[in-house]
Amino acid sequence: MQLALDHPHLISLAAGFTDDESLPVEETRELLNEILGSPRSRRAALQYGTTAGDPQLRRLTADRLKKLDSTGGTGLSASADDFSQHARLVRNARRPLSVAAAENYSSERVLITSGSQQLLYMVTECLCDPGDIVLVEDPTYFVYLGIVQSHGFYGRGIRLAADGIDLSHLEQTLETLRRRGELKRVKMLYLVSYSQNPTGITTSFVKKVAALAMLRRFERAAGHPIYLLEDAAYRELRFASDDVPSALAAEGADERVIYTGTYSKPFATGVRVGFGILPEPLLTIVLRVKANHDFGTSNLLQQLLCRALASCRYERHLPKLQRRYARKAATMTRAMREHFPADVRWQEPDGGLYVWARCPKPVRSGVNSRLFRSALKHDVLYVPGELCYADDPTRRKPSDEMRISFGSATEAEIRTGIARLGATLRELL
Ligand SMILES: Cc1ncc(COP(=O)(O)O)c(C=O)c1O
């Protein structure tokens, strides 16, 4: 962000910002007018709320998650006939949840937070002690690595396959830690399970279930629960593939799955309301910490989202957003095919905000690399892939990848930015 300010002509393909044009300005104006125009809601909305969050928003959130998990979500929303398609999917639930799983979605278990980032922070802080190990995808969301590092915890990277973490690597890592007597330092596995930041990979439901079972298997040796922290920040930004059920739909999820989601990315990042479903007794502990942080997320913003959800404006907004990201992603990969050297590798994104690209040898992409410096000279910025890897002593950090975002740049900026990056790559080769 600072670099972008220092270089006014810079095209930033780095930030995880969302698309400006599709922000729901009119909808938000209408919603605020309704809230402040109604004698029933206007004063309540301008008053403090409760630590756990507005009861109606908690209920709407729980119901929505349950529907997503029992129906396969919004499916191919990019081509969907707006809300009617979603309503039909919800009515014709294809995957009725078991009674036990249905209870996992009780609104009593939902916590509303100031962005999902706050919840990721609180959960990690509550569960881990200095010196503890958090298992993370390799690579992972680099801001989360900041939370881990700043508390004196250690990230241990689990390799990624096309459908999520490599289960045999997870098992091998847990087994090695067990043999060394270090399993007691492991409290959780953190997965960004939908259109992952940074790679775009989505974890299959089968893998979530298998990972959960594996963590449970190692609990006896650990001597405490090992949680699965599922970060679903990009779940509703999928545009070219069906939704996948969350780990909440798995057997035993009520005891071991912590699910975090957000209304930031799919509605408005400026509104910044997140949510989570947590097992007891963790929920009570996190609530106490949230009481110390802010004793409740902004009530006005929660009321705004309540109305957006209850009036279906939220639901109607999603397909527009998904169509827009589908187009921007296509613009980006088309430009990459046109301007990048042929041996740069990437996978077409089917959701989220990012393309993850691997440079050919001998190009390095790190903060101190020639590529990064020349890209800056050409007024274009990307996220060096090395920043997304935990400081894990068991492997060398790859430094030949870049995260390129199609979120906030306009289509014209995407085309120009990729052309500049392509020219930089060609110069170096
Ligand atoms: C993977 C992931 N999780 C969580 C967040 C936090 O989002 P928010 O705090 O706006 O809900 C982000 C934001 O970029 C993200 O990329």
Coordinates of C-alpha atoms and ligand atoms in Angstrom, one line a residue:
M1 CA 0.0 0.0 0.0
Q2 CA 2.9 2.3 0.9
L3 CA 4.6 1.5 -2.4
A4 CA 1.3 2.3 -4.3
L5 CA 1.2 5.7 -2.5
D6 CA 4.9 6.4 -3.3
H7 CA 4.5 5.5 -7.0
P8 CA 1.3 7.3 -8.3
H9 CA 1.5 5.6 -11.7
L10 CA 1.9 2.2 -10.2
I11 CA -0.6 -0.5 -11.1
S12 CA -1.0 -2.7 -8.1
L13 CA -1.8 -6.3 -8.8
A14 CA -0.7 -7.0 -5.2
A15 CA -3.4 -5.8 -2.9
G16 CA -6.3 -8.2 -1.9
F17 CA -8.8 -5.3 -2.3
T18 CA -12.1 -6.0 -4.0
D19 CA -13.6 -4.6 -7.1
D20 CA -14.5 -0.9 -6.7
E21 CA -17.1 -0.7 -9.5
S22 CA -19.3 -3.5 -8.1
L23 CA -19.5 -2.2 -4.5
P24 CA -23.2 -2.1 -3.5
V25 CA -23.5 1.7 -3.2
E26 CA -27.2 2.0 -4.0
E27 CA -28.2 -1.0 -2.0
T28 CA -26.2 0.3 1.0
R29 CA -27.8 3.8 0.7
E30 CA -31.3 2.2 0.6
L31 CA -30.5 -0.1 3.6
L32 CA -29.2 2.8 5.7
N33 CA -32.3 4.9 4.8
E34 CA -34.5 2.0 5.9
I35 CA -32.7 1.5 9.1
L36 CA -32.6 5.1 10.1
G37 CA -36.1 5.8 8.8
S38 CA -37.7 3.2 10.9
P39 CA -38.7 4.2 14.4
R40 CA -38.2 0.5 15.4
S41 CA -34.7 0.2 14.3
R42 CA -33.0 3.6 14.1
R43 CA -32.1 4.1 17.8
A44 CA -31.3 0.4 18.4
A45 CA -28.9 0.5 15.4
L46 CA -27.0 3.5 16.8
Q47 CA -26.7 1.9 20.2
Y48 CA -24.1 -0.6 21.5
G49 CA -24.9 -4.2 20.8
T50 CA -23.8 -7.5 22.5
T51 CA -20.4 -9.1 22.4
A52 CA -21.6 -12.2 20.5
G53 CA -23.4 -10.1 17.9
D54 CA -26.9 -9.2 16.8
P55 CA -29.2 -12.3 17.4
Q56 CA -30.9 -11.9 14.1
L57 CA -27.6 -11.7 12.2
R58 CA -26.4 -14.7 14.1
R59 CA -29.5 -16.6 13.1
L60 CA -29.4 -15.5 9.4
T61 CA -25.7 -16.4 9.3
A62 CA -26.3 -19.9 10.8
D63 CA -29.3 -20.6 8.5
R64 CA -27.3 -19.4 5.5
L65 CA -24.3 -21.7 6.3
K66 CA -26.6 -24.6 6.8
K67 CA -28.3 -24.1 3.5
L68 CA -25.0 -23.7 1.7
D69 CA -23.7 -26.9 3.2
S70 CA -26.8 -28.9 2.5
T71 CA -27.4 -27.7 -1.1
G72 CA -24.0 -27.4 -2.7
G73 CA -24.1 -23.6 -2.3
T74 CA -24.8 -21.2 -5.1
G75 CA -23.2 -23.4 -7.7
L76 CA -22.4 -21.8 -11.0
S77 CA -23.6 -18.4 -10.0
A78 CA -21.8 -16.6 -12.8
S79 CA -24.2 -17.9 -15.3
A80 CA -27.1 -18.4 -12.8
D81 CA -30.4 -16.7 -13.3
D82 CA -29.9 -14.5 -10.3
F83 CA -31.6 -15.2 -7.1
S84 CA -34.2 -17.6 -8.4
Q85 CA -31.5 -20.1 -9.2
H86 CA -30.2 -20.0 -5.7
A87 CA -33.7 -20.2 -4.2
R88 CA -34.3 -23.3 -6.3
L89 CA -31.1 -24.9 -5.1
V90 CA -32.0 -24.1 -1.5
R91 CA -35.5 -25.6 -1.9
N92 CA -34.2 -28.8 -3.6
A93 CA -31.6 -29.5 -1.0
R94 CA -29.6 -32.4 -2.5
R95 CA -27.6 -33.2 0.6
P96 CA -29.8 -33.3 3.6
L97 CA -27.5 -33.0 6.6
S98 CA -27.7 -35.6 9.4
V99 CA -29.5 -34.5 12.5
A100 CA -26.2 -34.3 14.4
A101 CA -24.7 -32.1 11.7
A102 CA -27.7 -29.9 11.5
E103 CA -27.1 -29.0 15.1
N104 CA -23.7 -27.7 14.2
Y105 CA -25.4 -24.7 12.7
S106 CA -27.1 -23.5 15.8
S107 CA -27.1 -19.7 16.0
E108 CA -25.9 -20.1 19.6
R109 CA -22.6 -21.2 18.2
V110 CA -22.2 -18.2 15.9
L111 CA -20.0 -15.2 16.8
I112 CA -20.1 -12.0 14.8
T113 CA -16.7 -10.2 14.6
S114 CA -15.0 -7.1 13.1
G115 CA -13.9 -8.8 10.0
S116 CA -13.0 -12.5 10.0
Q117 CA -9.4 -11.3 10.6
Q118 CA -10.3 -10.5 14.2
L119 CA -11.6 -14.0 14.7
L120 CA -8.6 -15.6 13.2
Y121 CA -6.5 -13.6 15.6
M122 CA -8.5 -14.3 18.7
V123 CA -8.8 -18.0 18.0
T124 CA -5.1 -18.4 17.4
E125 CA -4.2 -16.4 20.4
C126 CA -6.6 -18.3 22.6
L127 CA -5.5 -21.8 21.5
C128 CA -1.7 -21.4 21.2
D129 CA 1.1 -20.7 23.7
P130 CA 4.4 -19.3 22.7
G131 CA 6.5 -22.0 21.0
D132 CA 3.4 -23.8 19.7
I133 CA 3.1 -25.0 16.1
V134 CA 0.2 -24.2 13.7
L135 CA 0.0 -26.4 10.7
V136 CA -0.7 -24.3 7.6
E137 CA -1.0 -24.8 3.9
D138 CA 2.3 -24.3 2.0
P139 CA 1.8 -21.5 0.8
T140 CA -0.9 -19.8 2.9
Y141 CA -2.6 -16.4 3.6
F142 CA 0.4 -14.3 4.5
V143 CA -1.4 -12.0 6.9
Y144 CA -2.3 -15.1 9.0
L145 CA 1.4 -15.9 9.1
G146 CA 1.9 -12.4 10.7
I147 CA -0.5 -13.5 13.6
V148 CA 1.5 -16.7 14.0
Q149 CA 4.9 -14.9 14.0
S150 CA 3.9 -12.0 16.2
H151 CA 2.9 -14.3 19.0
G152 CA 6.0 -16.5 18.9
F153 CA 4.2 -19.5 17.4
Y154 CA 5.7 -21.5 14.5
G155 CA 4.0 -22.3 11.2
R156 CA 4.7 -25.8 9.7
G157 CA 3.8 -26.0 6.0
I158 CA 1.7 -28.8 4.6
R159 CA 2.1 -29.3 0.8
L160 CA -0.8 -28.5 -1.5
A161 CA -2.3 -30.7 -4.2
A162 CA -4.9 -29.6 -6.8
D163 CA -7.8 -30.4 -4.4
G164 CA -6.3 -29.2 -1.1
I165 CA -3.6 -30.3 1.3
D166 CA -1.5 -33.4 0.6
L167 CA -2.9 -35.8 3.2
S168 CA 0.1 -38.0 3.2
H169 CA 2.3 -35.0 4.0
L170 CA 0.0 -34.0 6.8
E171 CA 0.3 -37.5 8.2
Q172 CA 4.0 -37.6 7.8
T173 CA 4.4 -34.2 9.5
L174 CA 2.2 -35.3 12.4
E175 CA 4.0 -38.6 12.7
T176 CA 7.4 -36.8 12.8
L177 CA 6.2 -34.4 15.4
R178 CA 4.9 -37.3 17.5
R179 CA 8.2 -39.2 17.3
R180 CA 10.0 -36.1 18.4
G181 CA 7.6 -35.5 21.3
E182 CA 6.5 -32.2 19.7
L183 CA 2.9 -33.1 19.1
K184 CA 1.9 -31.4 22.3
R185 CA 2.8 -28.1 20.7
V186 CA 0.3 -28.6 17.8
K187 CA -3.1 -27.1 18.5
M188 CA -4.6 -26.7 15.0
L189 CA -4.5 -27.0 11.3
Y190 CA -5.4 -23.8 9.4
L191 CA -7.0 -24.2 6.0
V192 CA -8.1 -21.5 3.6
S193 CA -10.5 -23.9 2.0
Y194 CA -12.2 -22.0 -0.9
S195 CA -10.3 -20.4 -3.8
Q196 CA -7.4 -20.2 -1.5
N197 CA -5.4 -17.0 -1.0
P198 CA -2.8 -17.2 -2.6
T199 CA -3.1 -20.2 -4.9
G200 CA -6.8 -20.3 -5.8
I201 CA -7.0 -24.0 -4.8
T202 CA -10.3 -25.3 -3.2
T203 CA -10.1 -28.1 -0.7
S204 CA -12.5 -31.0 -1.5
F205 CA -15.0 -32.1 1.2
V206 CA -13.4 -35.5 1.2
K207 CA -10.1 -34.0 2.2
K208 CA -11.6 -32.0 4.9
V209 CA -13.2 -35.1 6.4
A210 CA -10.0 -37.1 6.1
A211 CA -7.9 -34.3 7.6
L212 CA -10.3 -34.0 10.6
A213 CA -10.2 -37.7 11.2
M214 CA -6.4 -37.7 11.0
L215 CA -6.1 -34.8 13.5
R216 CA -8.4 -36.8 15.9
R217 CA -6.2 -39.8 15.5
F218 CA -3.1 -37.9 16.7
E219 CA -5.0 -36.2 19.6
R220 CA -4.2 -39.1 22.1
A221 CA -0.5 -38.6 21.6
A222 CA -0.9 -34.8 21.7
G223 CA -2.9 -34.9 25.0
H224 CA -5.4 -32.2 23.9
P225 CA -7.8 -31.4 21.0
I226 CA -6.3 -30.5 17.7
Y227 CA -8.7 -28.2 15.9
L228 CA -9.4 -27.7 12.2
L229 CA -9.6 -23.9 11.6
E230 CA -11.4 -23.5 8.3
D231 CA -11.1 -20.0 6.8
A232 CA -13.8 -19.6 4.1
A233 CA -13.2 -16.0 3.2
Y234 CA -13.5 -16.6 -0.5
R235 CA -16.4 -19.1 -0.4
E236 CA -18.9 -16.7 -2.1
L237 CA -16.5 -15.4 -4.7
R238 CA -16.5 -18.6 -6.7
F239 CA -17.4 -18.1 -10.3
A240 CA -16.6 -21.1 -12.3
S241 CA -17.2 -24.2 -10.2
D242 CA -19.7 -25.5 -7.7
D243 CA -19.6 -24.9 -4.0
V244 CA -18.2 -27.5 -1.7
P245 CA -19.6 -28.3 1.8
S246 CA -17.6 -26.9 4.6
A247 CA -16.0 -29.0 7.3
L248 CA -19.0 -28.2 9.5
A249 CA -20.9 -30.8 7.7
A250 CA -18.4 -33.5 8.8
E251 CA -19.0 -36.0 11.6
G252 CA -17.6 -34.6 14.9
A253 CA -17.4 -31.0 13.6
D254 CA -19.3 -29.6 16.6
E255 CA -16.3 -30.5 18.7
R256 CA -13.3 -29.8 16.5
V257 CA -14.1 -27.4 13.6
I258 CA -13.7 -23.7 13.9
Y259 CA -15.3 -22.1 10.8
T260 CA -14.6 -18.4 9.9
G261 CA -16.4 -16.5 7.1
T262 CA -16.9 -12.9 6.1
Y263 CA -19.4 -10.5 4.6
S264 CA -16.4 -8.2 3.7
K265 CA -15.4 -9.8 0.4
P266 CA -18.8 -10.7 -1.0
F267 CA -20.6 -7.5 0.1
A268 CA -18.3 -4.6 1.0
T269 CA -14.8 -4.7 2.4
G270 CA -15.5 -1.3 4.0
V271 CA -18.3 -2.8 6.1
R272 CA -16.0 -5.4 7.4
V273 CA -18.2 -7.8 9.3
G274 CA -17.0 -11.3 9.8
F275 CA -18.5 -14.4 11.6
G276 CA -17.6 -17.8 12.9
I277 CA -19.0 -21.0 14.3
L278 CA -17.0 -22.3 17.2
P279 CA -17.0 -25.3 19.4
E280 CA -17.5 -25.0 23.1
P281 CA -15.6 -24.3 25.4
L282 CA -13.6 -22.3 22.8
L283 CA -16.6 -20.1 22.0
T284 CA -16.9 -18.9 25.6
I285 CA -13.2 -18.2 25.9
V286 CA -13.1 -16.2 22.6
L287 CA -16.2 -14.3 23.7
R288 CA -14.3 -13.2 26.8
V289 CA -11.4 -12.0 24.7
K290 CA -13.7 -10.2 22.3
A291 CA -15.2 -8.5 25.3
N292 CA -11.8 -7.2 26.1
H293 CA -11.1 -6.2 22.5
D294 CA -14.3 -4.2 21.7
F295 CA -17.3 -5.8 23.5
G296 CA -19.1 -6.2 20.2
T297 CA -18.8 -5.4 16.5
S298 CA -20.4 -2.2 15.2
N299 CA -24.1 -2.5 15.7
L300 CA -25.0 -0.3 12.7
L301 CA -23.0 -2.4 10.3
Q302 CA -24.6 -5.5 11.7
Q303 CA -28.0 -4.1 11.2
L304 CA -27.0 -3.2 7.6
L305 CA -26.1 -6.8 6.9
C306 CA -29.1 -8.2 8.6
R307 CA -31.3 -6.2 6.3
A308 CA -29.2 -7.0 3.3
L309 CA -29.6 -10.7 4.0
A310 CA -33.2 -10.6 5.1
S311 CA -34.3 -8.6 2.0
C312 CA -32.3 -10.9 -0.3
R313 CA -30.3 -7.8 -1.6
Y314 CA -27.2 -9.7 -0.5
E315 CA -28.2 -12.7 -2.4
R316 CA -29.0 -10.7 -5.5
H317 CA -25.6 -8.9 -5.3
L318 CA -23.6 -12.2 -5.4
P319 CA -24.2 -13.3 -9.0
K320 CA -23.3 -9.8 -10.3
L321 CA -20.1 -9.9 -8.3
Q322 CA -19.2 -13.4 -9.4
R323 CA -19.8 -12.5 -13.1
R324 CA -17.6 -9.5 -12.7
Y325 CA -14.7 -11.4 -11.2
A326 CA -15.1 -14.1 -13.8
R327 CA -14.6 -11.5 -16.5
K328 CA -11.7 -9.9 -14.7
A329 CA -10.0 -13.2 -14.2
A330 CA -10.5 -14.1 -17.9
T331 CA -9.0 -10.7 -18.9
M332 CA -6.0 -11.3 -16.7
T333 CA -5.2 -14.9 -17.9
R334 CA -5.8 -13.8 -21.5
A335 CA -3.2 -11.0 -21.1
M336 CA -0.9 -13.5 -19.3
R337 CA -1.1 -15.8 -22.3
E338 CA -0.4 -12.9 -24.6
H339 CA 2.4 -11.2 -22.8
F340 CA 4.1 -13.7 -20.5
P341 CA 7.0 -16.0 -21.6
A342 CA 5.5 -19.4 -22.6
D343 CA 7.1 -21.2 -19.7
V344 CA 5.5 -19.2 -16.9
R345 CA 3.0 -21.6 -15.3
W346 CA -0.4 -20.9 -13.6
Q347 CA -3.8 -22.5 -13.1
E348 CA -7.0 -20.8 -14.4
P349 CA -8.7 -19.4 -11.2
D350 CA -12.3 -20.6 -10.6
G351 CA -13.0 -18.1 -7.8
G352 CA -11.4 -15.7 -5.4
L353 CA -9.2 -12.8 -6.4
Y354 CA -5.9 -14.3 -7.4
V355 CA -3.7 -16.0 -10.0
W356 CA -0.7 -17.8 -8.6
A357 CA 2.1 -18.0 -11.2
R358 CA 5.4 -19.8 -11.2
C359 CA 8.3 -18.1 -13.1
P360 CA 10.7 -20.2 -15.2
K361 CA 14.3 -20.7 -14.1
P362 CA 16.4 -18.8 -13.4
V363 CA 14.0 -16.0 -12.5
R364 CA 13.4 -15.3 -8.8
S365 CA 10.4 -13.3 -7.6
G366 CA 11.3 -12.3 -4.1
V367 CA 11.3 -8.9 -2.5
N368 CA 15.0 -8.5 -3.2
S369 CA 14.9 -10.1 -6.7
R370 CA 15.7 -8.3 -9.9
L371 CA 12.2 -9.2 -11.1
F372 CA 10.5 -7.4 -8.2
R373 CA 12.8 -4.3 -8.6
S374 CA 12.4 -4.1 -12.3
A375 CA 8.6 -4.6 -12.0
L376 CA 8.5 -1.6 -9.7
K377 CA 10.6 0.4 -12.2
H378 CA 7.9 -0.5 -14.8
D379 CA 5.3 0.7 -12.3
V380 CA 3.7 -2.7 -11.6
L381 CA 3.5 -4.5 -8.3
Y382 CA 2.8 -8.1 -7.3
V383 CA 3.0 -10.1 -4.1
P384 CA 6.3 -12.1 -4.0
G385 CA 5.3 -15.7 -3.4
E386 CA 8.0 -16.3 -0.8
L387 CA 6.0 -14.1 1.6
C388 CA 3.2 -16.7 1.7
Y389 CA 5.4 -19.4 3.1
A390 CA 5.8 -20.1 6.8
D391 CA 9.4 -20.1 8.2
D392 CA 9.4 -23.8 8.3
P393 CA 12.9 -25.3 8.9
T394 CA 12.0 -28.6 7.2
R395 CA 12.1 -27.1 3.7
R396 CA 13.5 -24.3 1.6
K397 CA 11.1 -21.5 0.8
P398 CA 10.3 -21.4 -2.9
S399 CA 11.0 -18.0 -4.3
D400 CA 9.9 -18.3 -7.9
E401 CA 6.2 -17.5 -7.5
M402 CA 4.0 -14.5 -7.6
R403 CA 0.5 -13.7 -6.4
I404 CA -1.3 -11.5 -9.0
S405 CA -4.7 -10.0 -8.1
F406 CA -7.5 -9.2 -10.4
G407 CA -9.6 -7.8 -7.5
S408 CA -9.2 -4.1 -7.4
A409 CA -7.5 -3.1 -10.7
T410 CA -9.8 -2.2 -13.6
E411 CA -9.7 -4.4 -16.8
A412 CA -7.6 -1.7 -18.6
E413 CA -5.2 -1.7 -15.6
I414 CA -5.1 -5.5 -15.6
R415 CA -4.2 -5.5 -19.3
T416 CA -1.5 -2.8 -18.9
G417 CA -0.1 -4.3 -15.7
I418 CA 0.2 -7.7 -17.1
A419 CA 1.9 -6.3 -20.3
R420 CA 4.4 -4.5 -18.1
L421 CA 5.1 -7.6 -16.0
G422 CA 5.4 -9.7 -19.1
A423 CA 7.9 -7.2 -20.5
T424 CA 9.9 -7.3 -17.3
L425 CA 10.0 -11.1 -17.3
R426 CA 11.1 -11.2 -20.9
E427 CA 13.9 -8.7 -20.2
L428 CA 15.2 -10.9 -17.4
L429 CA 15.1 -14.1 -19.5
Ligands
LIG1 C1 -7.8 -15.8 3.4 C2 -8.3 -14.6 4.1 N1 -8.9 -14.8 5.3 C3 -9.4 -13.7 6.0 C4 -9.3 -12.4 5.5 C5 -9.8 -11.3 6.3 O1 -11.0 -10.7 5.7 P1 -12.0 -9.8 6.6 O2 -11.3 -9.5 7.9 O3 -12.2 -8.6 5.8 O4 -13.2 -10.6 6.8 C6 -8.7 -12.2 4.2 C7 -8.6 -10.9 3.7 O5 -7.9 -10.6 2.7 C8 -8.2 -13.3 3.5 O6 -7.6 -13.2 2.4

